[in-house]
N, CA, C and O atoms as CSV, one atom per row, in Angstrom:
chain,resi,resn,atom,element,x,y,z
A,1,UNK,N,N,29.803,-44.970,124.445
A,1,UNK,CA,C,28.660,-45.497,125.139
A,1,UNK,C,C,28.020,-44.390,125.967
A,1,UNK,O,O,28.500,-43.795,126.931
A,2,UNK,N,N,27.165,-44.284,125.546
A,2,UNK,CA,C,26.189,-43.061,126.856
A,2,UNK,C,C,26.222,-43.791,128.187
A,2,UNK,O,O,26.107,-45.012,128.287
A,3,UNK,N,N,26.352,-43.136,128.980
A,3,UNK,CA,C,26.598,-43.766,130.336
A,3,UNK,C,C,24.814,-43.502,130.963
A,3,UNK,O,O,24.521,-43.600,132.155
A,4,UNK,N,N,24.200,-43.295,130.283
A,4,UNK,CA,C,22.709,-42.831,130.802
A,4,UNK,C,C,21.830,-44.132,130.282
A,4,UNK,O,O,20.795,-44.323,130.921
A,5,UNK,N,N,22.084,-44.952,129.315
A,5,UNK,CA,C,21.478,-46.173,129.014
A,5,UNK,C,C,21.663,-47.519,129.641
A,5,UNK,O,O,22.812,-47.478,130.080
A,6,UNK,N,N,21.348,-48.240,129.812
A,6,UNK,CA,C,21.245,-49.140,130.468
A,6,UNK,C,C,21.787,-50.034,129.433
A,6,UNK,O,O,21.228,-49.610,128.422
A,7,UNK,N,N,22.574,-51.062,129.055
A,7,UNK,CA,C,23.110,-51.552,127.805
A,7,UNK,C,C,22.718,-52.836,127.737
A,7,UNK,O,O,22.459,-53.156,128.897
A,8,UNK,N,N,22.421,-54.287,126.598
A,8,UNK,CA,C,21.651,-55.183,127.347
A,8,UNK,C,C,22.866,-55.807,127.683
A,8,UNK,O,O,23.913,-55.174,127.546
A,9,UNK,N,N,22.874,-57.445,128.280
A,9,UNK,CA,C,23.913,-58.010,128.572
A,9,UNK,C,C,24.899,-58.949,127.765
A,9,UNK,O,O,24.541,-60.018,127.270
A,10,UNK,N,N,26.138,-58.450,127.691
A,10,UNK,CA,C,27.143,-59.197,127.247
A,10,UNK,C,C,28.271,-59.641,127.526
A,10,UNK,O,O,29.001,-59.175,128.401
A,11,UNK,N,N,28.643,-61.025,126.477
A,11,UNK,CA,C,29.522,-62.216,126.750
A,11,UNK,C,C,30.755,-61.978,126.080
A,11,UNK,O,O,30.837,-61.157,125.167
A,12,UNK,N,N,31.642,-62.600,126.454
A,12,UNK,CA,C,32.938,-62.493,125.718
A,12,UNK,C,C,33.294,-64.084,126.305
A,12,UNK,O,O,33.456,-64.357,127.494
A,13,UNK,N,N,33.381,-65.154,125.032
A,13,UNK,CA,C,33.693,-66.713,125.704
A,13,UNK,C,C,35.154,-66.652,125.344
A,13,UNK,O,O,35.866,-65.924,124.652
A,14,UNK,N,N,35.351,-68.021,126.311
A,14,UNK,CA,C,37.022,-68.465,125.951
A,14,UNK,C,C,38.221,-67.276,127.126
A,14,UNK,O,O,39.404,-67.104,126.831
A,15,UNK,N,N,37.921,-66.977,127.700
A,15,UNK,CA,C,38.389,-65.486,128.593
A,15,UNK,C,C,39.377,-66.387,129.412
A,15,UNK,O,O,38.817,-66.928,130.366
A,16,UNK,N,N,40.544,-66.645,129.294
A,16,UNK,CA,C,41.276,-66.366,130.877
A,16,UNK,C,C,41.627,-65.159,131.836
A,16,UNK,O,O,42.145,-64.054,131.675
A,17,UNK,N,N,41.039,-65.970,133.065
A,17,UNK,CA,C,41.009,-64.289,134.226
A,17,UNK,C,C,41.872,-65.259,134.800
A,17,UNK,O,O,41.779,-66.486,134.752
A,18,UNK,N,N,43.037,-64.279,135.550
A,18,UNK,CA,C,43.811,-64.449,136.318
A,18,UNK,C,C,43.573,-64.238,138.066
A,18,UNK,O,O,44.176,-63.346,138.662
A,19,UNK,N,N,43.030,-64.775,138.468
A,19,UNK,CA,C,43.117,-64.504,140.367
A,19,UNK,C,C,43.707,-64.323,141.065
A,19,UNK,O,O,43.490,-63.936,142.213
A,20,UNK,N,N,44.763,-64.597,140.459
A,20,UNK,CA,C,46.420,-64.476,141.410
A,20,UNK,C,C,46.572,-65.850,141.600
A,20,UNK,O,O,47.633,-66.229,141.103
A,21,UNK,N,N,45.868,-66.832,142.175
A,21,UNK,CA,C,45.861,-67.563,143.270
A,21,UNK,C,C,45.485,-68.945,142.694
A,21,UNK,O,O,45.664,-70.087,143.116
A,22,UNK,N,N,44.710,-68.282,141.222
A,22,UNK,CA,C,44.382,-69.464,140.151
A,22,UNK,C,C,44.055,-68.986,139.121
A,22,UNK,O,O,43.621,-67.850,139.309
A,23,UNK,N,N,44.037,-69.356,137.832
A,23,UNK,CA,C,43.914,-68.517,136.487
A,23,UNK,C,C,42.517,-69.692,136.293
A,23,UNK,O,O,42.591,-70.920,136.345
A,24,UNK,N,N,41.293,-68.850,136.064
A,24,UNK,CA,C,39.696,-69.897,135.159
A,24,UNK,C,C,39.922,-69.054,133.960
A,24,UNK,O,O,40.403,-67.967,133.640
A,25,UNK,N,N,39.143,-70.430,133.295
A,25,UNK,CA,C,38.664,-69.903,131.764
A,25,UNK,C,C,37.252,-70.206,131.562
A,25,UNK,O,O,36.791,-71.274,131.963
A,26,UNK,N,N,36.513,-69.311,130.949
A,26,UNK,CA,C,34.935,-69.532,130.932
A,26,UNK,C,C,34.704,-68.158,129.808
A,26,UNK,O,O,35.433,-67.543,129.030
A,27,UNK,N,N,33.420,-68.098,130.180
A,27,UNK,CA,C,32.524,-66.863,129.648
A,27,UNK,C,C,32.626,-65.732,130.809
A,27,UNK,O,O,32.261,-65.754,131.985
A,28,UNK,N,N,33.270,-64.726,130.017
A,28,UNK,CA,C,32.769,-63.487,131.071
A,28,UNK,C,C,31.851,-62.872,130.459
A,28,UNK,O,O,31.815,-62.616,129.255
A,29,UNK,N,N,30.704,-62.490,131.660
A,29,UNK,CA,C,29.369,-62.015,131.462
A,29,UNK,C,C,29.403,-60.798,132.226
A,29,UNK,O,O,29.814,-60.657,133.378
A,30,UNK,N,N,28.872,-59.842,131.367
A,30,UNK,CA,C,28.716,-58.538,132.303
A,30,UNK,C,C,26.599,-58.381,131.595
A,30,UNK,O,O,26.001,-58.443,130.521
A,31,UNK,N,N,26.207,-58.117,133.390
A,31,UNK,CA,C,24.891,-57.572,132.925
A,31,UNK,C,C,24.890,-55.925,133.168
A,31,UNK,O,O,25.840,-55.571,133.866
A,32,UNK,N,N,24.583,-55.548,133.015
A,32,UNK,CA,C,24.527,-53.966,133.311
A,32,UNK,C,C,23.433,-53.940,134.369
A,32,UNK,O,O,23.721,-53.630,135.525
A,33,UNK,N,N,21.875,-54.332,133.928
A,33,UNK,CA,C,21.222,-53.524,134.434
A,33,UNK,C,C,21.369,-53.956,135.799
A,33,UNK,O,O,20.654,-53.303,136.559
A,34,UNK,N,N,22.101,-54.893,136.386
A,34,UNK,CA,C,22.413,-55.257,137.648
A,34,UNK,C,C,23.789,-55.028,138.004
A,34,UNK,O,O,24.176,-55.421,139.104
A,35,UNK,N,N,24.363,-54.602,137.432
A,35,UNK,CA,C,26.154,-53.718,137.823
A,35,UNK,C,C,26.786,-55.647,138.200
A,35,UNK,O,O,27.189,-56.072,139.282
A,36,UNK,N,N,26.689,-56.204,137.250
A,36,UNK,CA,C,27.747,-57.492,137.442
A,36,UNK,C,C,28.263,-57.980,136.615
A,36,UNK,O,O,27.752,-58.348,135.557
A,37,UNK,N,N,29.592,-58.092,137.010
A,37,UNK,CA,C,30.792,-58.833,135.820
A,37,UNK,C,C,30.931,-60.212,136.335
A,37,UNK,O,O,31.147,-59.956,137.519
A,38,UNK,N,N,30.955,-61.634,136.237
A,38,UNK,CA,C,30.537,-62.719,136.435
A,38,UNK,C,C,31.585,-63.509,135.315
A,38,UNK,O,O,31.693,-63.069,134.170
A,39,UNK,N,N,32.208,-64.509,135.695
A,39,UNK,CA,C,32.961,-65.547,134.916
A,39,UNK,C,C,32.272,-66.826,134.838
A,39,UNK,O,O,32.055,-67.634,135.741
A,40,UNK,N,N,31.927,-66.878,133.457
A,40,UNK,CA,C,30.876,-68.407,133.748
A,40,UNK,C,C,31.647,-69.631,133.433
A,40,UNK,O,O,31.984,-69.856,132.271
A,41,UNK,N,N,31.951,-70.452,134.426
A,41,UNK,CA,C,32.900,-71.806,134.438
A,41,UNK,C,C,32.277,-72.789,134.338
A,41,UNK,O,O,31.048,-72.745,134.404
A,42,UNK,N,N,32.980,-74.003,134.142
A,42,UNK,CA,C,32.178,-75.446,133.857
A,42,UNK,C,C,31.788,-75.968,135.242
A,42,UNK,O,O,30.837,-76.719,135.462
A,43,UNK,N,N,32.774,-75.401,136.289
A,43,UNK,CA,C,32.496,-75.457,137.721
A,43,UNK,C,C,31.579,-74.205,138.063
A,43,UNK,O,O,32.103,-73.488,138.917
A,44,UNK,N,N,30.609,-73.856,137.711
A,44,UNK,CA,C,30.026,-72.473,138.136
A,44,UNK,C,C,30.608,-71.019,137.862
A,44,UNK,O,O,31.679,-70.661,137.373
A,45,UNK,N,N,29.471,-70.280,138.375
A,45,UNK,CA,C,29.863,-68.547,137.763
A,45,UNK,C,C,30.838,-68.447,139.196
A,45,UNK,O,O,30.582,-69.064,140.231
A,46,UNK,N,N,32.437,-67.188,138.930
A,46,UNK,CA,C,32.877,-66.889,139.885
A,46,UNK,C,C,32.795,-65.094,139.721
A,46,UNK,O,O,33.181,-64.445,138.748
A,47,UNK,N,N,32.409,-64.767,140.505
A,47,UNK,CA,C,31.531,-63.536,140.566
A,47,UNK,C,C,33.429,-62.423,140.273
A,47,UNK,O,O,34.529,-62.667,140.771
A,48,UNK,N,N,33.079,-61.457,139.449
A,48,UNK,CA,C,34.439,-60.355,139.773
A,48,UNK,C,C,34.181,-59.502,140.380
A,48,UNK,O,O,35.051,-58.932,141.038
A,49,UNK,N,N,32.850,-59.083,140.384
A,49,UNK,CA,C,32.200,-57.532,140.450
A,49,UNK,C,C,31.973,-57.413,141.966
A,49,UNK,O,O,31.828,-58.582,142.325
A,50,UNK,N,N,31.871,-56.656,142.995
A,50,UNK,CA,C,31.155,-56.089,144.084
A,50,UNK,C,C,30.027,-55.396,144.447
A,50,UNK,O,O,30.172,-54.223,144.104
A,51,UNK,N,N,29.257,-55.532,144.837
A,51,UNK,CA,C,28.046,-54.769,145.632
A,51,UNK,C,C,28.400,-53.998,146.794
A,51,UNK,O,O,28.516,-54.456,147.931
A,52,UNK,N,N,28.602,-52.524,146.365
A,52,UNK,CA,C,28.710,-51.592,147.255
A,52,UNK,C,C,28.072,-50.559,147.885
A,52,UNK,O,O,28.450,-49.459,148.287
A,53,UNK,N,N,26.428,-51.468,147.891
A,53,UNK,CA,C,25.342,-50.405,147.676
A,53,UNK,C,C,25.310,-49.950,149.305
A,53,UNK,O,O,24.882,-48.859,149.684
A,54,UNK,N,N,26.087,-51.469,150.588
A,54,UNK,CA,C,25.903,-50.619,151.359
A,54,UNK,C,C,26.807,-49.845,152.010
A,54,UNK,O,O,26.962,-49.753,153.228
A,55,UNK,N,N,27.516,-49.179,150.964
A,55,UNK,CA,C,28.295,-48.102,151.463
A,55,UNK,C,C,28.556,-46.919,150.750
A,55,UNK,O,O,29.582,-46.239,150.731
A,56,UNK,N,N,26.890,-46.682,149.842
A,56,UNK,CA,C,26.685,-45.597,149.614
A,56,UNK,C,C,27.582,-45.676,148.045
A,56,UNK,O,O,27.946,-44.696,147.394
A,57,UNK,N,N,27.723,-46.643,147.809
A,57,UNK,CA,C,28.204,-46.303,146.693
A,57,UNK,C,C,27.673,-47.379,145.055
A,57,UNK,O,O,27.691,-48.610,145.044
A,58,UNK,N,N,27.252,-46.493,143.841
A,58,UNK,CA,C,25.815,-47.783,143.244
A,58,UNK,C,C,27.115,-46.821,141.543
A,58,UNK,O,O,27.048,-45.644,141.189
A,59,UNK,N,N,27.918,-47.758,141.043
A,59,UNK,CA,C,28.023,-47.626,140.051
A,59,UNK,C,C,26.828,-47.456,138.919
A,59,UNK,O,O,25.701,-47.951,138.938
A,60,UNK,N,N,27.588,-46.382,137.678
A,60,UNK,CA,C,26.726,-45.674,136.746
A,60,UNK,C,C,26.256,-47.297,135.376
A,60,UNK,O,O,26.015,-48.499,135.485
A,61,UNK,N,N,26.314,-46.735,134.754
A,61,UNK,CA,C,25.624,-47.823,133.836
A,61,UNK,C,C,27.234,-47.804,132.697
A,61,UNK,O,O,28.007,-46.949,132.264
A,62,UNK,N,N,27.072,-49.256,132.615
A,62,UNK,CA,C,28.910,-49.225,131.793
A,62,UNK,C,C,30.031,-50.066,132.780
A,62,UNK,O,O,30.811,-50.962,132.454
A,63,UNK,N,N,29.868,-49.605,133.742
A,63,UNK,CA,C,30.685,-49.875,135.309
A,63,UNK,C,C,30.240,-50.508,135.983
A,63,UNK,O,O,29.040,-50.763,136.088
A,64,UNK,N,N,31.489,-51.073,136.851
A,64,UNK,CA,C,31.026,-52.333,137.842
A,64,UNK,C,C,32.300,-51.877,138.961
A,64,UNK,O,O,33.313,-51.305,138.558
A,65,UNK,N,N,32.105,-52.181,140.230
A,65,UNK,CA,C,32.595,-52.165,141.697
A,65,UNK,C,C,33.713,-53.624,141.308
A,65,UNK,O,O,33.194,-54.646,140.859
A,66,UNK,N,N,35.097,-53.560,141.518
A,66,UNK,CA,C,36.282,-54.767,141.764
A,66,UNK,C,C,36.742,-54.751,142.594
A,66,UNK,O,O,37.595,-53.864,142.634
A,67,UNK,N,N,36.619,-55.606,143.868
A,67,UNK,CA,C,37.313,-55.373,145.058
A,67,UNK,C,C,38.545,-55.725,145.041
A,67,UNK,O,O,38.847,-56.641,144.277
A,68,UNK,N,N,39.571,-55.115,145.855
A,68,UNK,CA,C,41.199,-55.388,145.773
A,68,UNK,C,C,41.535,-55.997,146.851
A,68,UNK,O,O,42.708,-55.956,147.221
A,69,UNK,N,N,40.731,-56.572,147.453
A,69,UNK,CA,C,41.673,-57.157,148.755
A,69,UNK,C,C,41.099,-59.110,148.775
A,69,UNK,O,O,40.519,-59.810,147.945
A,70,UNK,N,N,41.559,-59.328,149.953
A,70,UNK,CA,C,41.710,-61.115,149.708
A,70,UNK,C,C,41.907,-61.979,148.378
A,70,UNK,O,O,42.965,-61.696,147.816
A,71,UNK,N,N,41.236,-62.849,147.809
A,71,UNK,CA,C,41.283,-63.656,146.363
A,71,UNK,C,C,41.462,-62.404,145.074
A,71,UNK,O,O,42.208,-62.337,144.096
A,72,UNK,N,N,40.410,-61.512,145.610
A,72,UNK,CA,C,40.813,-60.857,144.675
A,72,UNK,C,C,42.031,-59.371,144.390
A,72,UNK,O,O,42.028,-58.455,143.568
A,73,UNK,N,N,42.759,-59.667,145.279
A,73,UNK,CA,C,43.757,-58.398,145.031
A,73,UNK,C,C,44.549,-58.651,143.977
A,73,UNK,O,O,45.027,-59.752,143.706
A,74,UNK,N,N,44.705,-57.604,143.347
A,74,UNK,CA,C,45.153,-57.151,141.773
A,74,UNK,C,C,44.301,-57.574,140.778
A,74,UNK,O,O,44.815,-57.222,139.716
A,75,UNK,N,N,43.384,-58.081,140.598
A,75,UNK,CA,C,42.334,-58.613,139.990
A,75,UNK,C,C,41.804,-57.767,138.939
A,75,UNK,O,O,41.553,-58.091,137.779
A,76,UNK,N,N,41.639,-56.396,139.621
A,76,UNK,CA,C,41.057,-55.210,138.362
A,76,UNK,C,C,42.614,-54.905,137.084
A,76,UNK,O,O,42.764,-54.913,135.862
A,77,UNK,N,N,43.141,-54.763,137.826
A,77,UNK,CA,C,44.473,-54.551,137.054
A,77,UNK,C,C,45.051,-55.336,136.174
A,77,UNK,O,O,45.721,-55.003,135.196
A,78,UNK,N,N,44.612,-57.004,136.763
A,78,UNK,CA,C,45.051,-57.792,135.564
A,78,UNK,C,C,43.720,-57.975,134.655
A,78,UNK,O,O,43.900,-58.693,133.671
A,79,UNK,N,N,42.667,-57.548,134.787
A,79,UNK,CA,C,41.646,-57.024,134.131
A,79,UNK,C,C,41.380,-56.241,133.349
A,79,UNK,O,O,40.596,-56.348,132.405
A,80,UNK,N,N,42.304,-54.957,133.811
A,80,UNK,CA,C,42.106,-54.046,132.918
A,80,UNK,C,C,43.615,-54.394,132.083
A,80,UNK,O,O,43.981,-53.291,131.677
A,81,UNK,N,N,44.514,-55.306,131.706
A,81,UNK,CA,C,45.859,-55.347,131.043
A,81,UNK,C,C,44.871,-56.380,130.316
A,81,UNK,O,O,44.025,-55.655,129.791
A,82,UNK,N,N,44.620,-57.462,130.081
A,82,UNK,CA,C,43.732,-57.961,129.157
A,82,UNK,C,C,42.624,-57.412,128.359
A,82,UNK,O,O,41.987,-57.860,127.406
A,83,UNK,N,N,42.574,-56.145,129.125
A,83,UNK,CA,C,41.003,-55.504,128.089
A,83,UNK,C,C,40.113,-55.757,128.235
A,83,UNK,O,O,39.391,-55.952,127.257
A,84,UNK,N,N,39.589,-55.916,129.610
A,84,UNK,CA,C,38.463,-56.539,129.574
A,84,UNK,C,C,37.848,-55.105,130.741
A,84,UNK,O,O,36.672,-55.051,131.102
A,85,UNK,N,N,38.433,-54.533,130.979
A,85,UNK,CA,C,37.728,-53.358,132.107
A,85,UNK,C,C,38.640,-52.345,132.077
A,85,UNK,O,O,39.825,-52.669,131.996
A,86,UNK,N,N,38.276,-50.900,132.135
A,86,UNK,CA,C,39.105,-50.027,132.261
A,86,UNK,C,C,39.334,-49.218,133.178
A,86,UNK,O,O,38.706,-48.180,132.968
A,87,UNK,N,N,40.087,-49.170,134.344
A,87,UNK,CA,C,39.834,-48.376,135.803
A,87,UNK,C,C,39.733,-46.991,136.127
A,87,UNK,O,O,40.814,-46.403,136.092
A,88,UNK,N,N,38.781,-46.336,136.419
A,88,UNK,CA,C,38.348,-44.935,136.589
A,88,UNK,C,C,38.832,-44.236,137.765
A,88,UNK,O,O,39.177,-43.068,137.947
A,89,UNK,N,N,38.750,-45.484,138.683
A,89,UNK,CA,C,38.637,-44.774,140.032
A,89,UNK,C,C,38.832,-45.650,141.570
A,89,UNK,O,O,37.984,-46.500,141.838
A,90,UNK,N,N,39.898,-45.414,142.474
A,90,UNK,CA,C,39.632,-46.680,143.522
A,90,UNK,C,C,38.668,-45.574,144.591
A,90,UNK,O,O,38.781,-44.372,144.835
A,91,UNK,N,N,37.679,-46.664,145.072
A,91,UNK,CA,C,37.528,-46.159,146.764
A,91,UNK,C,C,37.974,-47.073,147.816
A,91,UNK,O,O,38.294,-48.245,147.621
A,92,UNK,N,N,37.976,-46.330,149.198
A,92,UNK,CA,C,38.081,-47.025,150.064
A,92,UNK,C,C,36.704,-47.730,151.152
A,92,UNK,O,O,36.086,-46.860,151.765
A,93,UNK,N,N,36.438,-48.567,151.288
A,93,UNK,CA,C,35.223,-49.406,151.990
A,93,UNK,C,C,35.345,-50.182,153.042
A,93,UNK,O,O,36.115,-51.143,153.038
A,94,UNK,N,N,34.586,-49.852,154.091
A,94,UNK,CA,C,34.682,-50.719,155.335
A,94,UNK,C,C,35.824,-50.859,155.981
A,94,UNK,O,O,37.003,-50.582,155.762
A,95,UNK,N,N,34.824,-51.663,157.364
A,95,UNK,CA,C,35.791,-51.127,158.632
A,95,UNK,C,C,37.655,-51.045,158.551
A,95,UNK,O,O,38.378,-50.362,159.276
A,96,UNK,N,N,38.033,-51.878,157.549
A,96,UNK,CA,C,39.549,-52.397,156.870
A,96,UNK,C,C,40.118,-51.397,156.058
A,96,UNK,O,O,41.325,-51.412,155.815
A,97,UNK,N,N,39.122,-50.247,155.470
A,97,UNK,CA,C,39.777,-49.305,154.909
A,97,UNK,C,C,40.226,-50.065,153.691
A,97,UNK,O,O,41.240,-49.631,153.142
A,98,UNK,N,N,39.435,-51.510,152.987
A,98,UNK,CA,C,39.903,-51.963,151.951
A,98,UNK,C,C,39.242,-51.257,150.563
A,98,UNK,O,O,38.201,-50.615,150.420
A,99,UNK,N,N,40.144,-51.596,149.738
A,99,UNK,CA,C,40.332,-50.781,148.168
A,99,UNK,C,C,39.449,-51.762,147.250
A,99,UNK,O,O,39.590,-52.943,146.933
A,100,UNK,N,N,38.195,-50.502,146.867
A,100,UNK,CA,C,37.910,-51.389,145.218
A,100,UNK,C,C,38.297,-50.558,143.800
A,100,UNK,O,O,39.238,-49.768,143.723
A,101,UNK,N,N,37.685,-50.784,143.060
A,101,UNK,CA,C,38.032,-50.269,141.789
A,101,UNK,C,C,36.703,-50.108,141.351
A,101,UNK,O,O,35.882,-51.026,141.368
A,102,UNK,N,N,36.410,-48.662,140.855
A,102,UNK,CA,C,35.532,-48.949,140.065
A,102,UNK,C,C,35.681,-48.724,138.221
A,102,UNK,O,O,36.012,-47.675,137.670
A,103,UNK,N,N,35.481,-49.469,137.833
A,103,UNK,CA,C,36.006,-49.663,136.244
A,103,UNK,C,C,34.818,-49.925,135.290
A,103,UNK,O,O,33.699,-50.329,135.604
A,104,UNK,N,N,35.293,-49.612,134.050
A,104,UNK,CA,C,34.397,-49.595,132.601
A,104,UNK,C,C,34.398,-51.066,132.378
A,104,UNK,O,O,35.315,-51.886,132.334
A,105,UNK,N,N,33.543,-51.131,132.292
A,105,UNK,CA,C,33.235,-52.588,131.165
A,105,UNK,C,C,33.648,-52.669,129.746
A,105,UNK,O,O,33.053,-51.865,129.030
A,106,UNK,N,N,34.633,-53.537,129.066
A,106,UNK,CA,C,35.138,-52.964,127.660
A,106,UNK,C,C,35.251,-54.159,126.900
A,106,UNK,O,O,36.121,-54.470,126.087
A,107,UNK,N,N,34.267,-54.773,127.273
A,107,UNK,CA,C,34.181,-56.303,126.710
A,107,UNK,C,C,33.880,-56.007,125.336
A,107,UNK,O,O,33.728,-56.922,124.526
């Protein structure tokens, strides 16, 4: 994938994501040109992805921001063991010094 294109958006249905805390099954949707990975449920979308624009940090095209702390800690990891994201890189964000991931989209 050229990481310089903008890619359009795609689905992968039938997906169990694991939360730790609760396992959904839906559609995972990744859009690119808006950096979001999104689980679409019969109860609504539950968002995976992060917005880290205000901390200076705006993933490339391909990639999306996974935060590791509260509901979602370990989340990228059991993400990326299903195949569904591949992890590049953690940073650290805000005042908590909490951990995201930023990872490939490999839907």
């Amino acid at each position: 994938m050229d990481h310089h294109t903008i890619e359009p958006p795609v689905s992968k249905q039938n997906v169990a994501v694991d939360f730790g805390v609760i396992e959904l099954t839906g559609t995972v949707h990744h859009d690119d040109a808006q950096r979001t990975l999104v689980l679409l449920t019969d109860e609504g979308p539950e968002r995976i992805s992060v917005n880290l624009e205000a901390y200076g940090l705006v993933a490339v095209p391909g990639r999306v921001f996974i935060k590791d702390w509260s509901e979602h800690a370990g989340l990228a990891e059991r993400l990326q063991e299903a195949g569904l994201v591949h992890i590049l890189r953690s940073v650290t964000v805000g005042p908590f010094a909490s951990t995201a991931h930023e990872a490939e989209v490999t839907l």
